Coordinates of C-alpha atoms and ligand atoms in Angstrom, one line a residue:
X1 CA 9.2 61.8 11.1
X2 CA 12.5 61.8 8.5
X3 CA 13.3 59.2 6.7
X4 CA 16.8 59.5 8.9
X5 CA 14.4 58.8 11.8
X6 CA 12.2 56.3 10.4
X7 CA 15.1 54.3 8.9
X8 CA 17.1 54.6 12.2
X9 CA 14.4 52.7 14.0
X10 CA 14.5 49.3 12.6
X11 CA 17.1 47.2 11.8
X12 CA 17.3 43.2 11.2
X13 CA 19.3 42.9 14.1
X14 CA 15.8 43.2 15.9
X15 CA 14.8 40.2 14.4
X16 CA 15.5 36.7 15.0
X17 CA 18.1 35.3 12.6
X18 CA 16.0 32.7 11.2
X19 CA 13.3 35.8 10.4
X20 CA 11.9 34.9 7.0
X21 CA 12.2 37.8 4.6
X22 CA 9.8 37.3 1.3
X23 CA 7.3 38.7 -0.7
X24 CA 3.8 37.3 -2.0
X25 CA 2.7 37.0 -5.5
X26 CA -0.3 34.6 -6.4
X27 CA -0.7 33.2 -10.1
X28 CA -3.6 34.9 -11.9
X29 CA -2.3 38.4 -10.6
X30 CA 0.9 38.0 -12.5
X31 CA 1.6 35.0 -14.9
X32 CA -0.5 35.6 -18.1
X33 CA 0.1 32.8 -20.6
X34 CA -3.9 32.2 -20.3
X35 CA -3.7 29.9 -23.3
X36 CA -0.6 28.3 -23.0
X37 CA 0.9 25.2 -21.4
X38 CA -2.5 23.4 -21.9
X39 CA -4.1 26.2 -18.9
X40 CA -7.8 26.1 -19.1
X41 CA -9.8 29.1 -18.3
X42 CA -10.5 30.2 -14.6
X43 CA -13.4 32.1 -13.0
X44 CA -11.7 35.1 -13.5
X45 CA -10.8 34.8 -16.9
X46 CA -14.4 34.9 -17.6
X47 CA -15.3 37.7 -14.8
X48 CA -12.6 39.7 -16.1
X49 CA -13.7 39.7 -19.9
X50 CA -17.6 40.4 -18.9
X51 CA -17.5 44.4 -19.7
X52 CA -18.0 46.7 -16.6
X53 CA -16.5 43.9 -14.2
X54 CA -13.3 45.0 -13.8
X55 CA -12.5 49.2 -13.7
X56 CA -9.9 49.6 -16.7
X57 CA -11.5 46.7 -18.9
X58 CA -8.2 44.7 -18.3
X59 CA -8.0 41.3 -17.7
X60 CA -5.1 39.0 -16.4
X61 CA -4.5 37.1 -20.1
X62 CA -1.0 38.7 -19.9
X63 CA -0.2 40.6 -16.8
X64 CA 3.3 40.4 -15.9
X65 CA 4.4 37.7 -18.3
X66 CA 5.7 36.3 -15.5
X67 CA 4.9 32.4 -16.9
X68 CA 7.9 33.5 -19.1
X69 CA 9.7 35.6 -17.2
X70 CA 9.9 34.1 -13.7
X71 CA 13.6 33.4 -13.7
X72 CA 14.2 37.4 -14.0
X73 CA 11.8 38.1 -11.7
X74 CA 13.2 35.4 -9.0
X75 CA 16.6 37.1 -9.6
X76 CA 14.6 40.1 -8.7
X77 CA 13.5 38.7 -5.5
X78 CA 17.7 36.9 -4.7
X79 CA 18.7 40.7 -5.3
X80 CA 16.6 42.1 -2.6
X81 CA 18.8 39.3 -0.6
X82 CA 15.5 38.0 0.6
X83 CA 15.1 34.2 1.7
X84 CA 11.7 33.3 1.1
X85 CA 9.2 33.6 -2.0
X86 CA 5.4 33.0 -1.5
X87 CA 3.6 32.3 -4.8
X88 CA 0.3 30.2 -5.9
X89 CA -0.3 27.6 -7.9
X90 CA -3.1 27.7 -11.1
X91 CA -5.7 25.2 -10.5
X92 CA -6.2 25.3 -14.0
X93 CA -2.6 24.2 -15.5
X94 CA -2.9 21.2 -13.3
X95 CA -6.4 19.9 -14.4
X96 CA -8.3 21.0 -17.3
X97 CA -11.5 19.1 -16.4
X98 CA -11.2 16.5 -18.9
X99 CA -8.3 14.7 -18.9
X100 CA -8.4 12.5 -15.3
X101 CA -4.7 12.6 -15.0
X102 CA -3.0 16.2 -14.1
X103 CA -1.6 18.3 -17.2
X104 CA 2.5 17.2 -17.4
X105 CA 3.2 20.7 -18.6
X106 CA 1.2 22.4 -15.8
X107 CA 3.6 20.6 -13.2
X108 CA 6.4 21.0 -15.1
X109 CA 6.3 24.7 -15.2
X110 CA 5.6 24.8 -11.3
X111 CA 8.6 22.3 -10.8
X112 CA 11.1 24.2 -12.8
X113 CA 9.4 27.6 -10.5
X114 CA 10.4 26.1 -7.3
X115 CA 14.1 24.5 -8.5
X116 CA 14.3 28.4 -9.5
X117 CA 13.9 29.1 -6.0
X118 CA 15.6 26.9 -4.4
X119 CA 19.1 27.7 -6.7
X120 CA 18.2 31.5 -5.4
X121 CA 18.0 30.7 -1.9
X122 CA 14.9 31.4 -1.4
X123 CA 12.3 29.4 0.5
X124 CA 9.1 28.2 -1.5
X125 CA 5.5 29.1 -0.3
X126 CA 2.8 28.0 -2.0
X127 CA -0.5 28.9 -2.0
X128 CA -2.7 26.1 -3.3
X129 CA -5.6 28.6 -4.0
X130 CA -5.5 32.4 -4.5
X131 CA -9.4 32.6 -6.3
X132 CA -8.9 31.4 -9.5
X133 CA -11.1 28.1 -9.7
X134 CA -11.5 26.3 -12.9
X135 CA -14.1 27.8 -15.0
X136 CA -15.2 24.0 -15.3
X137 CA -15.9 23.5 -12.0
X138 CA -18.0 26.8 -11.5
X139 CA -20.1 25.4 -14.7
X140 CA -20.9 22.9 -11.9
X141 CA -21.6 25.2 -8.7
X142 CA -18.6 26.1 -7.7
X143 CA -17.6 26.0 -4.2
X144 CA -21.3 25.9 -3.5
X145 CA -21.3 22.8 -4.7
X146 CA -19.6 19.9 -1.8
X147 CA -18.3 18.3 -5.5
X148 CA -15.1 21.2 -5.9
X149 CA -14.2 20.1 -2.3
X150 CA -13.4 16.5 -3.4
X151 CA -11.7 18.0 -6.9
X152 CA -10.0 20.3 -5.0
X153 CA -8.5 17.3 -2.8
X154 CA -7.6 15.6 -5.6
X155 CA -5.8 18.9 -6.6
X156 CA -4.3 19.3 -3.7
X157 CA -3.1 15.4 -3.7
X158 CA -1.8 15.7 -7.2
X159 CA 0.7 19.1 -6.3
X160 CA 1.7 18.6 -2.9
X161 CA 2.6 14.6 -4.2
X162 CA 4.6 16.3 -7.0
X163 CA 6.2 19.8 -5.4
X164 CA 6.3 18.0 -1.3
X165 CA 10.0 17.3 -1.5
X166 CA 11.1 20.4 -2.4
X167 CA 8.1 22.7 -0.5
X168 CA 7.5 22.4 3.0
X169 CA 5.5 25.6 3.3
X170 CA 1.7 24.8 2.2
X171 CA -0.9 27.5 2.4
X172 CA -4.4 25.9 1.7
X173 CA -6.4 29.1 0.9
X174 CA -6.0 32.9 0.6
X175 CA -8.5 35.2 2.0
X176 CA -11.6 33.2 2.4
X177 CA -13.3 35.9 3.0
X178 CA -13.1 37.1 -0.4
X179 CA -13.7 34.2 -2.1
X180 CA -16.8 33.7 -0.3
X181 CA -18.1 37.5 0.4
X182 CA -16.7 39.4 -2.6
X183 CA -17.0 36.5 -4.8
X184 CA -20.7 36.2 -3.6
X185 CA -22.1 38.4 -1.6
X186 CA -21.0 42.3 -3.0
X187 CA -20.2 40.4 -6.7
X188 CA -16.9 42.6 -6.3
X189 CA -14.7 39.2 -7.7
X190 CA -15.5 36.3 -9.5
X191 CA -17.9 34.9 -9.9
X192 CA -20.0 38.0 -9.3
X193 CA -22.9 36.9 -7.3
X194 CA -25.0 38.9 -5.1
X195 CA -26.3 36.6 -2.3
X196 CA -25.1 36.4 1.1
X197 CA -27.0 32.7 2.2
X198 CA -24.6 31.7 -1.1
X199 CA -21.3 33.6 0.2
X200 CA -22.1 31.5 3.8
X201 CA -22.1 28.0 2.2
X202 CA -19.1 29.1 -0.2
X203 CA -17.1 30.3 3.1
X204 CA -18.2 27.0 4.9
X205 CA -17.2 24.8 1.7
X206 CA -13.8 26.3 1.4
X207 CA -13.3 26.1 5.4
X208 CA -14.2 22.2 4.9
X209 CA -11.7 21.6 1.9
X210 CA -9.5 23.6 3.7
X211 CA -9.5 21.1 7.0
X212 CA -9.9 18.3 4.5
X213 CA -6.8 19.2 2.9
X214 CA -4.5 19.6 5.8
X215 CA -4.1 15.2 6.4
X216 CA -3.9 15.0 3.0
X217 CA -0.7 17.7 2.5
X218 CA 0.9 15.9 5.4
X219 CA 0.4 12.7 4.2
X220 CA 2.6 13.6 1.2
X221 CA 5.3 15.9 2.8
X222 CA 7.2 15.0 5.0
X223 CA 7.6 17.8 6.9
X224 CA 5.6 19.5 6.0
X225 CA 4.3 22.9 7.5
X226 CA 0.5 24.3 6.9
X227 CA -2.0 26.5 7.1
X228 CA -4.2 29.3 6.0
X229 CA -3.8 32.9 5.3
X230 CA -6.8 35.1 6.6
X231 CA -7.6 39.0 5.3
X232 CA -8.1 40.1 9.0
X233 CA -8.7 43.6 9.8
X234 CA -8.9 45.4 13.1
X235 CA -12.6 46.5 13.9
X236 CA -12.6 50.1 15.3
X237 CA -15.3 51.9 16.7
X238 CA -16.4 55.0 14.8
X239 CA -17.1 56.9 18.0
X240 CA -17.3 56.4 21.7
X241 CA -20.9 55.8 21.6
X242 CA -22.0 52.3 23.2
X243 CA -23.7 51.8 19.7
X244 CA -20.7 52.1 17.7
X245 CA -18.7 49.7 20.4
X246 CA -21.4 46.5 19.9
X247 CA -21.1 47.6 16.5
X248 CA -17.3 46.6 16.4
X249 CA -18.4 43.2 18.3
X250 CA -21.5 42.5 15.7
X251 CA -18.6 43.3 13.0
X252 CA -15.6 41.6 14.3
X253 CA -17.7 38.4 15.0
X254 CA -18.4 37.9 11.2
X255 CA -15.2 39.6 9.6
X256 CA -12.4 38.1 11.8
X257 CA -14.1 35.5 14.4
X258 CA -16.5 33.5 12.0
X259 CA -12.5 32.1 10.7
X260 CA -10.5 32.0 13.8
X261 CA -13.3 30.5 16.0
X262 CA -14.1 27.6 13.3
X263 CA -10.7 27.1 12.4
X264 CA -9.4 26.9 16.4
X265 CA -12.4 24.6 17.0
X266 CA -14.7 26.8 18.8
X267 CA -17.6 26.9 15.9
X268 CA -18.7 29.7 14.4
X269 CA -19.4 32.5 17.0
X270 CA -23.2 32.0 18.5
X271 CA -23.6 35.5 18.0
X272 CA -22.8 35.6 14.2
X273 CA -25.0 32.5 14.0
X274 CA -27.5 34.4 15.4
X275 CA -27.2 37.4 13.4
X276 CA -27.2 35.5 10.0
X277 CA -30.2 33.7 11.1
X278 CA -31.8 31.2 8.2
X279 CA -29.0 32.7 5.8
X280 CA -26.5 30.0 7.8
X281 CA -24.6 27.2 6.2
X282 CA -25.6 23.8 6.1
X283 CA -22.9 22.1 8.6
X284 CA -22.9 18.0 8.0
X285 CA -22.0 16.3 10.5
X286 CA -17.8 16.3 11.1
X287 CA -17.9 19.7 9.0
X288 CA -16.7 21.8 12.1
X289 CA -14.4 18.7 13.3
X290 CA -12.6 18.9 9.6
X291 CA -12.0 22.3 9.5
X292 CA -10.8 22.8 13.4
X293 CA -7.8 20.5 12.4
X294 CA -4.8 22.0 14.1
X295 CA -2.7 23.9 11.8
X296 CA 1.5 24.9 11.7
X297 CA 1.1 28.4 11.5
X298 CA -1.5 31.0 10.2
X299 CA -0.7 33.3 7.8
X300 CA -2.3 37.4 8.5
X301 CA -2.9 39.3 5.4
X302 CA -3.2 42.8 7.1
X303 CA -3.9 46.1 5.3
X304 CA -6.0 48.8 7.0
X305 CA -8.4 48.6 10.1
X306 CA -12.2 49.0 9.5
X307 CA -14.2 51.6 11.2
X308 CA -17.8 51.1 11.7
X309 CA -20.4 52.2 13.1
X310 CA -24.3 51.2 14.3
X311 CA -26.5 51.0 10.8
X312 CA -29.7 49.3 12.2
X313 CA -31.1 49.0 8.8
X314 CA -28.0 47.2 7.5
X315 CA -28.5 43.2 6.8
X316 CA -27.3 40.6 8.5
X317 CA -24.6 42.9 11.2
X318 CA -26.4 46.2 11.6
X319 CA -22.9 47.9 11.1
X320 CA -21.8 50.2 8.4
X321 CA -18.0 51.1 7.5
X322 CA -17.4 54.4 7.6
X323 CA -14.2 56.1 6.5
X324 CA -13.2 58.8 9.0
X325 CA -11.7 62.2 6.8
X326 CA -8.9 63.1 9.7
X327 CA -6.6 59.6 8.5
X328 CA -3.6 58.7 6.5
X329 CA -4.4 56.6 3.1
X330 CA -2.8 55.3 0.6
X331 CA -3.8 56.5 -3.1
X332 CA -6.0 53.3 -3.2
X333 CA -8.1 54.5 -0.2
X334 CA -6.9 52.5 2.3
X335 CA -6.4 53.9 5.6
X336 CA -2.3 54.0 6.9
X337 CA -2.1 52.3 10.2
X338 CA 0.7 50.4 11.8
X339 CA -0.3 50.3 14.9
X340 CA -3.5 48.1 13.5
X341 CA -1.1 45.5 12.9
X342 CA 0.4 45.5 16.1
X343 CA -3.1 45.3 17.9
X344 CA -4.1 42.6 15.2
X345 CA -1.5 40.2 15.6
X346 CA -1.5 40.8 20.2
X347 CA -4.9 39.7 19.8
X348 CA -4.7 36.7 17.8
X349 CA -1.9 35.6 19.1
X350 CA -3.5 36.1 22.8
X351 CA -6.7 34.8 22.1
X352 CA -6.2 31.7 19.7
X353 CA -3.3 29.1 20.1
X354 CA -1.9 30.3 16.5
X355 CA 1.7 28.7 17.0
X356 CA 3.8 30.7 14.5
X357 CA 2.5 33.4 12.8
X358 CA 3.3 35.1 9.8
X359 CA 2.3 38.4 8.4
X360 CA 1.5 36.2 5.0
X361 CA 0.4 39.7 2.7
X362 CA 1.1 43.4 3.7
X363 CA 1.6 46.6 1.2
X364 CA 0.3 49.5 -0.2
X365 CA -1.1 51.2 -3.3
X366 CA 0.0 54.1 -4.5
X367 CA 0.2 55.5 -7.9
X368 CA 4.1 55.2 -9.3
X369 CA 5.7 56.7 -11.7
X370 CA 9.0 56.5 -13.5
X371 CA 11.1 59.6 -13.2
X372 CA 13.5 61.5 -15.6
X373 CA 16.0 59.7 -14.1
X374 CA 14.1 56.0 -14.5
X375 CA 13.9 55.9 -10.9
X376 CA 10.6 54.9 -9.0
X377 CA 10.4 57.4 -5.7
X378 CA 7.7 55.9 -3.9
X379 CA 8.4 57.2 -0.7
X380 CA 5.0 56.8 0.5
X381 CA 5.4 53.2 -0.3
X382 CA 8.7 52.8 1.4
X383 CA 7.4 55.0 4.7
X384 CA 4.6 52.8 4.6
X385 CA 6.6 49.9 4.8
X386 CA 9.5 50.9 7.7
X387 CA 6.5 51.6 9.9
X388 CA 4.8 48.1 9.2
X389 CA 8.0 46.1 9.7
X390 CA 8.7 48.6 13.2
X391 CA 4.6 47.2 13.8
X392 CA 5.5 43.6 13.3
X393 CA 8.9 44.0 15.5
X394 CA 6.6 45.7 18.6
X395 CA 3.9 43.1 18.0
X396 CA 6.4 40.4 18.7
X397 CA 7.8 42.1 21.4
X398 CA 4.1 41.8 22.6
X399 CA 4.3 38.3 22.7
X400 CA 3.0 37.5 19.1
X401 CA 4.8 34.7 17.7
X402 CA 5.9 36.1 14.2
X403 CA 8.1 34.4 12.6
X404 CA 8.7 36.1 8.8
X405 CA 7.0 39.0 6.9
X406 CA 5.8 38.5 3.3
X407 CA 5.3 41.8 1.4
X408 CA 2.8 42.4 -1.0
X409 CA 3.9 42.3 -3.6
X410 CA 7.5 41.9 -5.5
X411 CA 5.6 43.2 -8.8
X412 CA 2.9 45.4 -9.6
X413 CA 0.4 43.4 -11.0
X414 CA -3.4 42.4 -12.2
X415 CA -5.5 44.1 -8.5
X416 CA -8.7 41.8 -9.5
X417 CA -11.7 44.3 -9.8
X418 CA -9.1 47.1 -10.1
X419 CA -7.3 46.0 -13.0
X420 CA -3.8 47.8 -13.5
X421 CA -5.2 50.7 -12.3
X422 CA -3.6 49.9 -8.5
X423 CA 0.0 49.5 -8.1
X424 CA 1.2 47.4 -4.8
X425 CA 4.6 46.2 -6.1
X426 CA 8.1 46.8 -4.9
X427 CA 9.3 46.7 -8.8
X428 CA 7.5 48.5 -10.9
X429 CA 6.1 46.8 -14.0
X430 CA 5.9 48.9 -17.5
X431 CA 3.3 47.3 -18.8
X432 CA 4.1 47.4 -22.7
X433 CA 7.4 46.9 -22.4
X434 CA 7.2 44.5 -19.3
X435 CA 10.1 46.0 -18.2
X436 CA 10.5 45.5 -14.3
X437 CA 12.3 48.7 -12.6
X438 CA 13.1 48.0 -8.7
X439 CA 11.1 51.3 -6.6
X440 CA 12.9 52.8 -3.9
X441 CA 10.8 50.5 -1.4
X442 CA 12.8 47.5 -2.6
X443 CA 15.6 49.0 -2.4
X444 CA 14.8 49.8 1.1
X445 CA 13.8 46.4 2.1
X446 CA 16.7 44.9 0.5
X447 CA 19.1 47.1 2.5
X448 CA 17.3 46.6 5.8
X449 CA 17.5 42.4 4.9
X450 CA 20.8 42.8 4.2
X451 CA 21.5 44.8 7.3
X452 CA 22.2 48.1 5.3
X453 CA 19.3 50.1 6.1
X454 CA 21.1 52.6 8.8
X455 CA 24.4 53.4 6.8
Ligands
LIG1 O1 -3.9 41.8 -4.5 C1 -4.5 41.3 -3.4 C2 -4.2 39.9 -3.1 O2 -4.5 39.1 -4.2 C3 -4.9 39.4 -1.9 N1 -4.7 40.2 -0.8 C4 -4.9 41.7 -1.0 C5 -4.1 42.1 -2.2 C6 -4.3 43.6 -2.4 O3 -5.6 43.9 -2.6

């Protein structure tokens, strides 16, 4: 298809006038400032400077600057004429694991972040934990340990107490899944361990604190809005074979339905129970209760599908992930599919009494470069994103209750295990300079927000 084509069949007169338009950054992936405003270190400060952890040796200790240079890049974001801005908060500017009361400058710094957003018109998100515990707390077990659920609470008491008049828009956790698997079970992220009984209780902790933490936000905001955003993927077969289809419901029942089940109240799914065996959580009693707590929304981070297929020797799910040749990727890898959103988002919204849903994290990597001219022509990038927004318009037309789309991300910035080496951002970010260059995907998405896109 043209671009002519492709820009032709969307406009933002197909979506409801209240459609939130945003983008989603989270706070170790951009700030830097690691030492400053009285920020302590996090678990991936320390992952990040252990040599052979992350690809490019890089660490987040600077990143974008953006702990100094959040009011240009909030101008960025009131220039794209969007209307809502999804960011995270730093556990570790807040408490530094000594002091009992939270750090004055840590709050300060997130206060004057959200009046910046509010002058700009647009609408704060925050995400009260994007992977970056407090180093401090990992010295004491970590999520494994029931402790971080109650200093997490306290957390979570302290910010939404001092940010709940001006945020509505609470997101407990990001990707629990990767907390909990790549932080523990392929080592991939911080912390880096390599045991999957460990990665089960981590998961199961942060579900807890996450259902722990939903009275608590509501208690100080009035208001207030919350939920959780989950890394979901669609589960595709890798062939026709009967194999390969229990595959996809051996996969799915760990990847997507060990979250949605507990979180909807169900429990986890019998079958994944089964599967995991003696590697299970421990559940105390309430556990499931706490973390079934009904919810405002939930927040979809969707990327690519997986394909897998029947790998009996594979521990716990006898399912491998397999990588079909004949598809479109992005430079990172990742396989280019609309249409998996569209299926993703029916589904949940058909099988789990989501209320509003929002398509919380959605972008591509591909590797940008500045032109002769200074422009950024990521066209892949921009094509990418015209089909996901024409996928989120179908899905709602399918009955899915979407309410805004958050791109990922407004900046290139610090991909975790990848370093700088992936770029996701609608700006690109020169590094050295930190100068911020909008690519021709933002400039796409600011034309289609402000109803430009077709002239
Ligand atoms: O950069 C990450 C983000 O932190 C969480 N969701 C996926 C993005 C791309 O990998």
């Amino acid at each position: 298809m043209t671009f002519n084509d492709l820009t032709k069949a969307i406009s933002r007169s197909d979506f409801a006038n209240d459609f939130l338009w945003g983008v989603s950054t989270s706070a170790y992936q951009i700030e830097g400032a690691a030492d400053i405003g009285g920020r302590v270190p996090s678990i991936w400060d320390t992952f990040s400077a252990t040599p052979g952890k992350v690809r490019d040796g890089s660490t987040g200790a600077v990143a974008c600057d953006h702990y100094h240079r959040w009011e240009e890049d909030l101008d960025l974001a009131q220039a794209m004429g969007l209307n809502s801005y999804r960011f995270s908060i730093a556990w570790t500017r807040i408490f530094n694991g000594v002091d009992e009361q939270p750090n004055p400058e840590g709050l300060a710094f997130y206060s004057r972040l959200v009046d910046g957003m509010l002058a700009r018109g647009l609408q704060p998100w925050c995400t009260l934990y994007h992977w970056d515990l407090p180093q401090y707390l990992q010295d004491q077990g970590g999520w494994e340990n029931r402790a971080t659920i109650d200093a997490y609470l306290r957390y979570v008491d302290v910010t939404t107490t001092h940010l709940g008049g001006r945020v509505k828009h609470w997101i407990t956790h990001n990707e629990p899944w990767c907390t909990a698997m790549h932080g523990n079970w392929d080592g991939m992220h911080a912390p880096g361990n390599k045991s999957l009984p460990l990665a089960l209780q981590v998961c199961h902790n942060v579900l807890v604190s996450h259902g722990l933490a939903v009275p608590v936000i509501r208690a100080n905001v009035a208001d207030a809005k919350v939920g959780i955003a989950l890394s979901l993927h669609p589960i595709k077969p890798a062939s026709d074979s009967a194999a390969d289809q229990e595959a996809v419901v051996r996969h799915d029942a760990l990847r997507n339905r060990w979250f949605l089940d507990a979180l909807y109240g169900r429990g986890y799914p019998e079958l994944a129970l089964r599967l995991v065996g003696e590697d299970a959580p421990m559940v105390l009693p309430g556990d499931m209760e706490a973390i079934g707590v009904p919810c405002d929304f939930l927040g979809v981070n969707y990327y690519f599908p997986e394909v897998v297929t029947n790998a009996p020797d594979q521990y716990p799910l006898r399912t491998a992930i397999v990588h079909p040749q004949d598809r479109q990727r992005t430079d990172f890898g990742w396989e280019v599919s609309p249409q998996g959103l569209v299926d993703l988002m029916a589904r949940v919204a058909r099988e789990y009494p989501t209320g509003d849903l929002y398509v919380t994290e959605n972008g591509s990597s591909y590797d940008d470069h500045v032109g002769a001219d200074g422009a950024v022509d990521d066209t892949a990038r921009r094509d990418y994103l015209i089909r996901h927004l024409v996928a989120v318009r179908d899905a709602i037309a399918a009955g899915a209750h979407i309410k805004g789309y958050f791109a990922w991300s407004l900046l290139d910035n610090f991909e975790w295990s990848e370093g700088y080496l992936r770029r996701f951002g609608l700006t690109y970010v020169d590094y050295p300079t930190q100068r911020r260059t909008v690519k021709q995907s933002g400039h796409w998405y600011s034309a289609l927000v402000r109803g430009q896109n077709q002239q």
